[in-house]
Short mmCIF file of C-alpha atoms and ligand atoms in Angstrom, two decimals:
data_model
loop_
_atom_site.label_atom_id
_atom_site.label_comp_id
_atom_site.label_asym_id
_atom_site.label_seq_id
_atom_site.Cartn_x
_atom_site.Cartn_y
_atom_site.Cartn_z
CA MET A 140 26.81 2.11 -61.49
CA ASN A 141 28.06 4.81 -63.89
CA TRP A 142 26.98 6.00 -67.35
CA ILE A 143 29.32 3.76 -69.32
CA GLU A 144 28.57 0.71 -67.21
CA GLN A 145 24.82 1.27 -67.56
CA GLN A 146 24.83 1.81 -71.32
CA ASP A 147 27.68 -0.41 -72.51
CA PRO A 148 28.65 -3.10 -69.98
CA GLU A 149 30.88 -4.88 -72.50
CA LEU A 150 33.02 -1.78 -73.02
CA TRP A 151 32.90 -0.94 -69.32
CA THR A 152 34.50 -4.27 -68.47
CA ALA A 153 37.61 -3.21 -70.40
CA VAL A 154 37.62 0.34 -69.00
CA ALA A 155 37.20 -0.91 -65.44
CA GLY A 156 39.94 -3.46 -66.03
CA GLU A 157 42.30 -0.71 -67.14
CA ILE A 158 41.42 1.47 -64.14
CA THR A 159 42.12 -1.47 -61.82
CA ARG A 160 45.38 -2.23 -63.65
CA GLN A 161 46.56 1.35 -63.18
CA ARG A 162 45.50 1.27 -59.51
CA ASP A 163 46.98 -2.09 -58.54
CA ARG A 164 50.29 -1.95 -60.41
CA LEU A 165 53.37 0.21 -60.38
CA VAL A 166 53.24 2.28 -63.57
CA MET A 167 56.90 2.90 -64.41
CA ILE A 168 56.64 3.71 -68.10
CA ALA A 169 58.66 6.92 -68.29
CA SER A 170 56.19 8.72 -70.59
CA GLU A 171 53.06 7.94 -68.53
CA ASN A 172 51.55 9.84 -65.62
CA TYR A 173 48.27 10.40 -63.73
CA THR A 174 46.43 13.71 -64.21
CA SER A 175 44.48 15.46 -61.49
CA PRO A 176 40.72 14.76 -61.23
CA ALA A 177 40.06 18.32 -62.53
CA VAL A 178 42.08 17.60 -65.70
CA LEU A 179 40.21 14.31 -66.16
CA LYS A 180 36.89 16.07 -65.70
CA ALA A 181 37.68 18.77 -68.28
CA ALA A 182 38.84 16.15 -70.79
CA GLY A 183 35.50 14.34 -70.37
CA SER A 184 33.38 17.52 -70.47
CA LEU A 185 30.77 18.83 -72.93
CA LEU A 186 33.48 20.89 -74.61
CA THR A 187 34.12 17.75 -76.66
CA SER A 188 31.03 18.69 -78.73
CA LYS A 189 32.29 22.06 -79.93
CA TYR A 190 33.82 22.81 -83.31
CA ALA A 191 36.18 25.79 -83.20
CA ASP A 192 38.38 25.72 -86.31
CA GLY A 193 40.58 28.80 -86.24
CA TYR A 194 41.93 30.74 -83.28
CA PRO A 195 40.33 32.86 -80.53
CA GLY A 196 38.54 35.83 -82.12
CA ARG A 197 39.02 34.34 -85.64
CA ARG A 198 36.89 31.17 -85.77
CA TYR A 199 35.09 29.54 -88.68
CA PHE A 200 32.19 28.48 -86.41
CA GLY A 201 29.66 30.42 -84.32
CA GLY A 202 29.18 29.95 -80.60
CA CYS A 203 32.87 30.07 -79.74
CA GLN A 204 32.66 32.79 -77.08
CA PHE A 205 33.36 30.39 -74.21
CA VAL A 206 35.91 28.16 -75.88
CA ASP A 207 37.75 31.34 -76.88
CA ILE A 208 38.14 32.12 -73.17
CA VAL A 209 39.34 28.55 -72.58
CA GLU A 210 41.99 28.74 -75.30
CA GLU A 211 43.16 32.21 -74.21
CA LEU A 212 43.56 30.93 -70.64
CA ALA A 213 45.55 27.95 -71.86
CA ARG A 214 47.80 30.18 -74.00
CA ASP A 215 48.37 32.80 -71.27
CA ARG A 216 49.19 30.18 -68.64
CA ALA A 217 51.51 28.24 -70.96
CA LYS A 218 53.42 31.43 -71.86
CA GLU A 219 53.70 32.41 -68.20
CA LEU A 220 54.83 28.91 -67.19
CA PHE A 221 57.62 28.74 -69.76
CA GLY A 222 58.34 32.46 -70.29
CA ALA A 223 57.67 32.06 -74.03
CA GLU A 224 56.96 34.70 -76.68
CA HIS A 225 54.31 32.67 -78.51
CA VAL A 226 52.47 29.38 -78.00
CA ASN A 227 50.07 27.23 -79.98
CA VAL A 228 48.08 24.90 -77.71
CA GLN A 229 46.11 23.11 -80.45
CA PRO A 230 48.37 20.20 -81.51
CA HIS A 231 46.60 16.93 -80.75
CA ALA A 232 49.86 15.27 -79.63
CA GLY A 233 53.63 15.67 -79.59
CA THR A 234 53.89 14.09 -83.04
CA GLN A 235 51.45 16.60 -84.53
CA ALA A 236 53.42 19.38 -82.85
CA ASN A 237 56.67 18.27 -84.50
CA VAL A 238 55.01 17.78 -87.89
CA ALA A 239 53.62 21.33 -87.71
CA VAL A 240 57.07 22.74 -86.91
CA TYR A 241 58.53 20.87 -89.90
CA LEU A 242 55.78 22.16 -92.19
CA SER A 243 56.41 25.67 -90.93
CA ALA A 244 60.22 25.71 -91.01
CA LEU A 245 61.16 23.35 -93.85
CA GLN A 246 60.57 22.45 -97.48
CA PRO A 247 60.28 18.76 -98.44
CA GLY A 248 63.75 17.37 -99.03
CA ASP A 249 65.47 19.79 -96.65
CA THR A 250 68.25 18.43 -94.47
CA VAL A 251 67.66 18.09 -90.72
CA LEU A 252 69.81 16.71 -87.89
CA GLY A 253 67.99 14.61 -85.31
CA MET A 254 68.87 12.13 -82.60
CA ASP A 255 68.96 8.50 -83.71
CA LEU A 256 65.91 6.59 -82.45
CA ALA A 257 68.26 3.77 -81.45
CA HIS A 258 70.23 6.20 -79.27
CA GLY A 259 67.16 7.61 -77.50
CA GLY A 260 65.54 9.87 -80.13
CA HIS A 261 61.89 9.75 -81.21
CA LEU A 262 60.06 8.41 -84.28
CA THR A 263 59.40 11.99 -85.39
CA HIS A 264 63.10 12.83 -85.34
CA GLY A 265 63.64 11.24 -88.74
CA MET A 266 62.81 7.52 -88.42
CA LYS A 267 62.63 6.31 -92.01
CA LEU A 268 59.03 4.99 -91.85
CA ASN A 269 57.77 8.14 -90.11
CA ILE A 270 56.53 11.16 -92.09
CA SER A 271 59.61 13.04 -90.82
CA GLY A 272 61.98 10.54 -92.41
CA LYS A 273 59.90 10.24 -95.58
CA LEU A 274 59.51 13.96 -96.34
CA TYR A 275 62.83 15.35 -95.12
CA HIS A 276 66.46 14.32 -95.38
CA PHE A 277 67.29 13.48 -91.75
CA VAL A 278 70.87 12.83 -90.68
CA SER A 279 71.21 11.15 -87.27
CA TYR A 280 73.53 11.95 -84.41
CA GLY A 281 73.90 9.84 -81.30
CA VAL A 282 75.66 9.30 -78.00
CA ARG A 283 79.31 8.54 -77.34
CA PRO A 284 80.16 4.84 -76.94
CA ASP A 285 82.30 5.46 -73.84
CA ASN A 286 79.87 7.42 -71.64
CA HIS A 287 76.53 7.44 -73.49
CA ARG A 288 76.38 11.26 -73.37
CA ILE A 289 75.33 13.16 -76.51
CA ASP A 290 78.32 13.30 -78.85
CA PHE A 291 78.51 17.05 -79.47
CA ASP A 292 81.69 16.66 -81.54
CA GLN A 293 79.66 14.45 -83.87
CA VAL A 294 76.71 16.89 -83.90
CA ALA A 295 79.04 19.80 -84.80
CA ALA A 296 80.86 17.77 -87.48
CA LEU A 297 77.58 16.63 -89.07
CA ALA A 298 76.27 20.20 -88.96
CA ARG A 299 79.39 21.48 -90.76
CA GLU A 300 79.22 18.68 -93.33
CA HIS A 301 75.48 18.67 -94.09
CA LYS A 302 74.52 22.30 -93.39
CA PRO A 303 71.03 21.39 -92.11
CA ARG A 304 68.16 23.87 -92.19
CA LEU A 305 66.99 22.59 -88.78
CA ILE A 306 68.54 20.77 -85.83
CA VAL A 307 66.22 18.75 -83.58
CA ALA A 308 67.28 18.28 -79.95
CA GLY A 309 65.39 16.33 -77.29
CA ALA A 310 64.93 12.62 -76.67
CA SER A 311 62.54 9.91 -75.50
CA ALA A 312 65.00 7.54 -73.91
CA HIS A 313 68.01 9.54 -72.79
CA PRO A 314 68.70 9.54 -69.04
CA ARG A 315 70.84 12.71 -68.96
CA GLU A 316 70.09 16.42 -68.92
CA ILE A 317 70.19 17.88 -72.42
CA ARG A 318 72.45 20.93 -72.84
CA HIS A 319 70.36 23.08 -75.13
CA GLY A 320 72.89 25.94 -75.21
CA VAL A 321 75.42 23.70 -76.97
CA PHE A 322 72.84 22.74 -79.60
CA ALA A 323 71.93 26.42 -80.04
CA GLN A 324 75.58 27.36 -80.63
CA ILE A 325 76.03 24.59 -83.21
CA ALA A 326 72.80 25.67 -84.94
CA ARG A 327 73.94 29.30 -85.04
CA ASP A 328 77.36 28.32 -86.42
CA CYS A 329 75.84 26.44 -89.37
CA GLY A 330 72.90 28.79 -89.98
CA ALA A 331 70.25 26.25 -88.89
CA LYS A 332 67.16 26.81 -86.77
CA LEU A 333 66.81 24.84 -83.54
CA LEU A 334 63.77 22.79 -82.51
CA VAL A 335 63.86 21.31 -79.02
CA ASP A 336 61.35 18.51 -78.44
CA MET A 337 61.11 18.60 -74.64
CA ALA A 338 58.12 16.23 -74.45
CA HIS A 339 59.69 13.95 -71.87
CA TYR A 340 61.09 16.59 -69.54
CA ALA A 341 58.68 19.55 -69.98
CA GLY A 342 57.49 19.22 -66.38
CA LEU A 343 61.09 19.31 -65.18
CA VAL A 344 61.75 22.45 -67.25
CA ALA A 345 58.58 24.09 -65.90
CA ALA A 346 59.80 23.45 -62.37
CA GLY A 347 63.37 24.61 -63.03
CA VAL A 348 64.98 21.20 -62.51
CA HIS A 349 66.13 20.76 -66.12
CA ASP A 350 67.99 23.08 -68.48
CA ASP A 351 65.45 25.39 -70.15
CA PRO A 352 65.33 25.33 -73.98
CA VAL A 353 62.85 28.22 -74.41
CA PRO A 354 65.38 31.10 -74.30
CA VAL A 355 67.75 29.51 -76.84
CA ALA A 356 65.54 27.58 -79.29
CA ASP A 357 63.60 28.90 -82.26
CA TYR A 358 60.86 26.31 -81.62
CA VAL A 359 60.09 24.14 -78.59
CA SER A 360 57.57 21.32 -78.94
CA THR A 361 56.14 19.14 -76.22
CA SER A 362 53.40 16.74 -75.35
CA THR A 363 51.38 17.72 -72.29
CA HIS A 364 50.81 14.35 -70.65
CA LYS A 365 54.25 13.19 -69.57
CA THR A 366 56.15 14.92 -66.74
CA LEU A 367 53.91 17.98 -67.28
CA ARG A 368 51.04 15.80 -65.99
CA GLY A 369 48.26 17.16 -68.20
CA PRO A 370 45.83 15.61 -70.68
CA ARG A 371 47.07 13.70 -73.71
CA GLY A 372 48.03 16.43 -76.18
CA GLY A 373 50.73 18.64 -77.66
CA MET A 374 51.86 22.26 -77.75
CA ILE A 375 54.48 24.38 -79.54
CA PHE A 376 56.36 27.48 -78.42
CA CYS A 377 58.23 29.73 -80.81
CA LYS A 378 59.84 33.13 -81.10
CA ALA A 379 57.30 35.85 -82.00
CA ARG A 380 58.77 36.24 -85.50
CA TYR A 381 57.70 32.69 -86.43
CA ALA A 382 54.24 32.87 -84.81
CA GLU A 383 52.05 33.55 -87.83
CA GLN A 384 53.66 30.89 -90.01
CA LEU A 385 53.60 28.35 -87.17
CA ASP A 386 49.92 28.94 -86.40
CA GLN A 387 49.13 28.44 -90.10
CA ALA A 388 51.07 25.17 -90.05
CA VAL A 389 48.88 23.87 -87.20
CA PHE A 390 45.61 25.20 -88.63
CA PRO A 391 44.88 24.83 -91.51
CA GLY A 392 48.23 23.16 -92.29
CA THR A 393 47.98 19.90 -90.39
CA GLN A 394 44.79 19.99 -88.28
CA SER A 395 41.25 21.32 -88.53
CA GLY A 396 39.01 21.26 -85.43
CA PRO A 397 40.93 21.74 -82.17
CA LEU A 398 39.99 19.46 -79.27
CA MET A 399 38.49 22.11 -76.99
CA HIS A 400 37.87 19.68 -74.10
CA VAL A 401 41.58 18.80 -74.17
CA ILE A 402 42.60 22.46 -74.43
CA ALA A 403 40.48 23.13 -71.31
CA ALA A 404 42.30 20.30 -69.56
CA LYS A 405 45.64 21.75 -70.72
CA ALA A 406 44.68 25.12 -69.19
CA ILE A 407 44.02 23.39 -65.85
CA CYS A 408 47.31 21.49 -66.10
CA PHE A 409 49.28 24.70 -66.78
CA GLY A 410 47.58 26.36 -63.81
CA GLU A 411 48.62 23.41 -61.64
CA ALA A 412 52.19 23.53 -62.98
CA LEU A 413 52.47 27.18 -61.91
CA THR A 414 52.05 26.23 -58.24
CA PRO A 415 54.88 25.63 -55.73
CA GLU A 416 53.44 22.11 -55.16
CA PHE A 417 54.23 21.21 -58.77
CA LYS A 418 57.83 22.39 -58.40
CA GLN A 419 58.16 20.15 -55.37
CA TYR A 420 56.59 17.30 -57.37
CA ALA A 421 59.13 17.70 -60.20
CA ARG A 422 62.05 17.79 -57.75
CA GLN A 423 60.72 14.59 -56.23
CA ILE A 424 60.51 12.88 -59.65
CA VAL A 425 64.24 13.47 -60.14
CA ASP A 426 65.11 12.54 -56.56
CA ASN A 427 63.10 9.33 -56.90
CA ALA A 428 64.83 8.45 -60.18
CA ARG A 429 68.26 8.96 -58.57
CA THR A 430 67.33 6.81 -55.57
CA LEU A 431 66.01 4.05 -57.78
CA ALA A 432 69.08 4.22 -60.04
CA GLU A 433 71.42 3.99 -57.03
CA SER A 434 69.51 0.99 -55.76
CA LEU A 435 69.68 -0.81 -59.14
CA LEU A 436 73.37 0.02 -59.60
CA SER A 437 74.28 -1.19 -56.14
CA GLY A 438 72.56 -4.49 -56.96
CA GLY A 439 74.78 -4.90 -60.03
CA LEU A 440 72.44 -3.80 -62.84
CA ARG A 441 74.16 -1.91 -65.67
CA LEU A 442 72.55 1.48 -66.36
CA ILE A 443 73.22 3.31 -69.60
CA SER A 444 75.46 6.33 -68.87
CA GLY A 445 75.88 5.03 -65.33
CA GLY A 446 72.76 6.65 -63.88
CA THR A 447 70.25 9.43 -64.46
CA ASP A 448 69.80 13.21 -64.24
CA ASN A 449 66.11 13.21 -65.07
CA HIS A 450 62.96 11.09 -64.68
CA LEU A 451 64.14 7.89 -66.36
CA MET A 452 66.84 5.29 -66.57
CA LEU A 453 67.76 2.67 -69.14
CA ALA A 454 68.95 -0.70 -67.82
CA ASP A 455 70.92 -3.17 -69.92
CA VAL A 456 69.44 -6.50 -68.78
CA THR A 457 71.56 -8.67 -71.07
CA THR A 458 74.35 -8.45 -68.48
CA ILE A 459 72.17 -10.57 -66.18
CA GLY A 460 71.22 -12.99 -68.94
CA LEU A 461 67.83 -11.57 -69.98
CA SER A 462 66.46 -9.75 -73.01
CA GLY A 463 64.41 -6.57 -72.68
CA GLN A 464 61.27 -8.47 -73.66
CA GLN A 465 61.85 -11.12 -70.99
CA ALA A 466 62.54 -8.46 -68.36
CA GLU A 467 59.37 -6.53 -69.29
CA GLN A 468 57.27 -9.71 -69.01
CA LEU A 469 58.93 -10.84 -65.82
CA LEU A 470 58.34 -7.50 -64.09
CA ASP A 471 54.76 -7.44 -65.38
CA ARG A 472 54.12 -10.72 -63.53
CA CYS A 473 55.28 -8.92 -60.38
CA GLY A 474 52.92 -5.97 -61.00
CA ILE A 475 55.65 -3.61 -62.22
CA THR A 476 55.03 -2.10 -65.66
CA VAL A 477 58.05 -0.93 -67.68
CA ASN A 478 58.82 -1.05 -71.40
CA LYS A 479 61.47 -2.93 -73.29
CA ASN A 480 63.78 -0.45 -75.01
CA VAL A 481 66.78 -0.45 -77.30
CA ILE A 482 69.99 0.77 -75.74
CA PRO A 483 72.67 2.72 -77.64
CA PHE A 484 74.68 0.44 -79.95
CA ASP A 485 72.19 -2.37 -79.31
CA GLN A 486 73.01 -5.64 -81.08
CA ARG A 487 69.43 -6.90 -80.64
CA LYS A 488 66.20 -6.08 -82.50
CA PRO A 489 63.68 -3.37 -81.35
CA MET A 490 60.95 -5.98 -80.60
CA ASP A 491 63.32 -7.81 -78.25
CA PRO A 492 66.08 -5.36 -77.42
CA SER A 493 68.73 -5.39 -74.69
CA GLY A 494 67.18 -2.90 -72.31
CA ILE A 495 64.24 -1.72 -70.30
CA ARG A 496 63.26 1.91 -69.69
CA ILE A 497 62.09 2.77 -66.18
CA GLY A 498 60.54 6.08 -65.11
CA THR A 499 59.32 7.69 -61.90
CA PRO A 500 56.75 10.41 -62.87
CA ALA A 501 53.57 8.36 -62.26
CA LEU A 502 54.66 6.83 -58.95
CA THR A 503 55.77 10.27 -57.74
CA THR A 504 52.28 11.58 -58.52
CA ARG A 505 50.92 8.84 -56.23
CA GLY A 506 53.10 10.32 -53.48
CA MET A 507 55.83 7.70 -53.38
CA GLY A 508 59.29 8.80 -52.23
CA ARG A 509 62.75 7.59 -51.41
CA ARG A 510 61.74 4.68 -49.17
CA GLU A 511 59.32 3.28 -51.74
CA MET A 512 61.96 3.62 -54.51
CA GLN A 513 64.40 1.59 -52.45
CA SER A 514 61.82 -1.17 -51.98
CA ILE A 515 60.94 -1.14 -55.68
CA GLY A 516 64.63 -1.27 -56.65
CA CYS A 517 65.02 -4.30 -54.44
CA TRP A 518 61.97 -6.05 -55.98
CA ILE A 519 63.18 -5.32 -59.53
CA LEU A 520 66.61 -6.77 -58.80
CA ARG A 521 65.26 -9.87 -57.07
CA ALA A 522 62.75 -10.55 -59.84
CA LEU A 523 65.28 -10.10 -62.66
CA LYS A 524 67.90 -12.25 -60.94
CA SER A 525 65.49 -15.17 -60.39
CA PRO A 526 63.47 -15.28 -63.60
CA ASP A 527 62.12 -18.79 -63.03
CA ASP A 528 61.05 -18.35 -59.42
CA GLU A 529 57.24 -18.18 -59.66
CA LYS A 530 56.88 -18.16 -55.89
CA LEU A 531 59.09 -15.08 -55.61
CA ALA A 532 57.13 -13.33 -58.39
CA GLY A 533 53.90 -14.03 -56.47
CA HIS A 534 55.42 -12.72 -53.27
CA ILE A 535 56.59 -9.48 -54.95
CA ARG A 536 53.16 -9.10 -56.58
CA GLY A 537 51.64 -9.17 -53.08
CA GLU A 538 54.09 -6.53 -51.82
CA VAL A 539 53.36 -4.34 -54.87
CA LEU A 540 49.60 -4.59 -54.23
CA GLU A 541 50.08 -3.60 -50.62
CA LEU A 542 52.18 -0.56 -51.65
CA CYS A 543 49.60 0.45 -54.28
CA ARG A 544 46.84 0.39 -51.64
CA GLN A 545 48.82 2.90 -49.56
CA PHE A 546 49.21 5.32 -52.48
CA PRO A 547 45.91 5.82 -54.33
CA VAL A 548 45.67 6.97 -57.95
CA PRO A 549 44.13 10.47 -58.21
CA GLY A 550 40.62 10.34 -59.69
CA ASP A 551 40.19 6.56 -59.44
CA GLY A 552 36.92 6.73 -57.48
CA GLU A 553 35.52 9.51 -59.70
CA MET A 554 35.98 7.39 -62.82
CA ARG A 555 33.99 4.53 -61.34
CA ASN A 556 31.02 6.56 -60.07
CA ASP A 557 29.33 9.46 -61.84
CA GLU A 558 27.78 11.88 -59.40
N1 LIG B 631 56.74 9.42 -76.60
C1 LIG B 631 56.97 8.01 -76.65
C2 LIG B 631 57.49 7.49 -75.36
O1 LIG B 631 58.51 8.01 -74.98
O2 LIG B 631 56.97 6.58 -74.72
C3 LIG B 631 55.85 7.28 -77.23
O3 LIG B 631 55.71 7.75 -78.57
#
């Protein structure tokens, strides 16, 4: 019996169900991961009670002497991890981080280049219903139709034509390494600043297995819970000359009280990411993604861009007669969780697109490697190729359960029992 179960059994039923779901299924959503038990503990600690509007040494509330230490630790570790001049660790999420950069670097109506959501970008890169698309004049670039790599000729041409004040690089569903130096050159040539949103691949950058945007970008935003494997949250790096204006854009510009329990958990995460074990983990994420991609390709599945350089791949399932929605549901019946996703130049609608996005960060955290990726690739192919075979789905579900039992989720037991 734990505190939640004792006080609120109705709510506990849902929480326990979610814990079991995460334990007994293969979480392959590219943006999800499992934190360490220490990160979980900090995120659920008494620090949640503390108001600390402001920054260390300059707070609008008393009693901040300990949370000041927490935030300084988080900032120092983040700067060391990414070799950055300045960091703000207060953004509540990646979206808030991007909004703060926009508030700091732009005026409403300014022109910005960002990657098309339909080509792998993010809502905050100018989607018309998002605050980014409503307040600023976003112009979208995308990938080339022939190889699905970022079309830098298009980016440069749009930059010359529209003279943006800011260029946003980074993506949520792009399986290839992003060449930040090329973006930086285009930004310099047209007099724009460069924001790199590295939310998806921050952990890979920290470990040196992805091109590093920090030296070349004016601003770098990220969430902390994807490949970086921390608590749900955001963070922004910038050059020292933008620090004061950026900090003002976070507080009081777009947020008030920082989430000190989450900032404590971020500090732990950054400490973990500084270790050699984390570098090995990030290498394994990429190795696992390559192995899985090879397995899917050899079984005849079409992957956007023909493979992957990072932690994710995008499969076009229409070539085997399915929609993305059908594939997501079919794999879910087998205990494999992925998300339906548009593919570049998709002819279908976002709620039932042509693709699925598959990622390896969470399974790599559980300790799975090459052999497990080959088995999973095989199960995915068999399930997708026999969509009506309920017996096969049941059989794969059993295999998945067996695999999950061999690779426990960190912190599972701790969540069920308070000490
Ligand atoms: N960051 C998004 C994803 O890639 O899943 C969700 O907003």
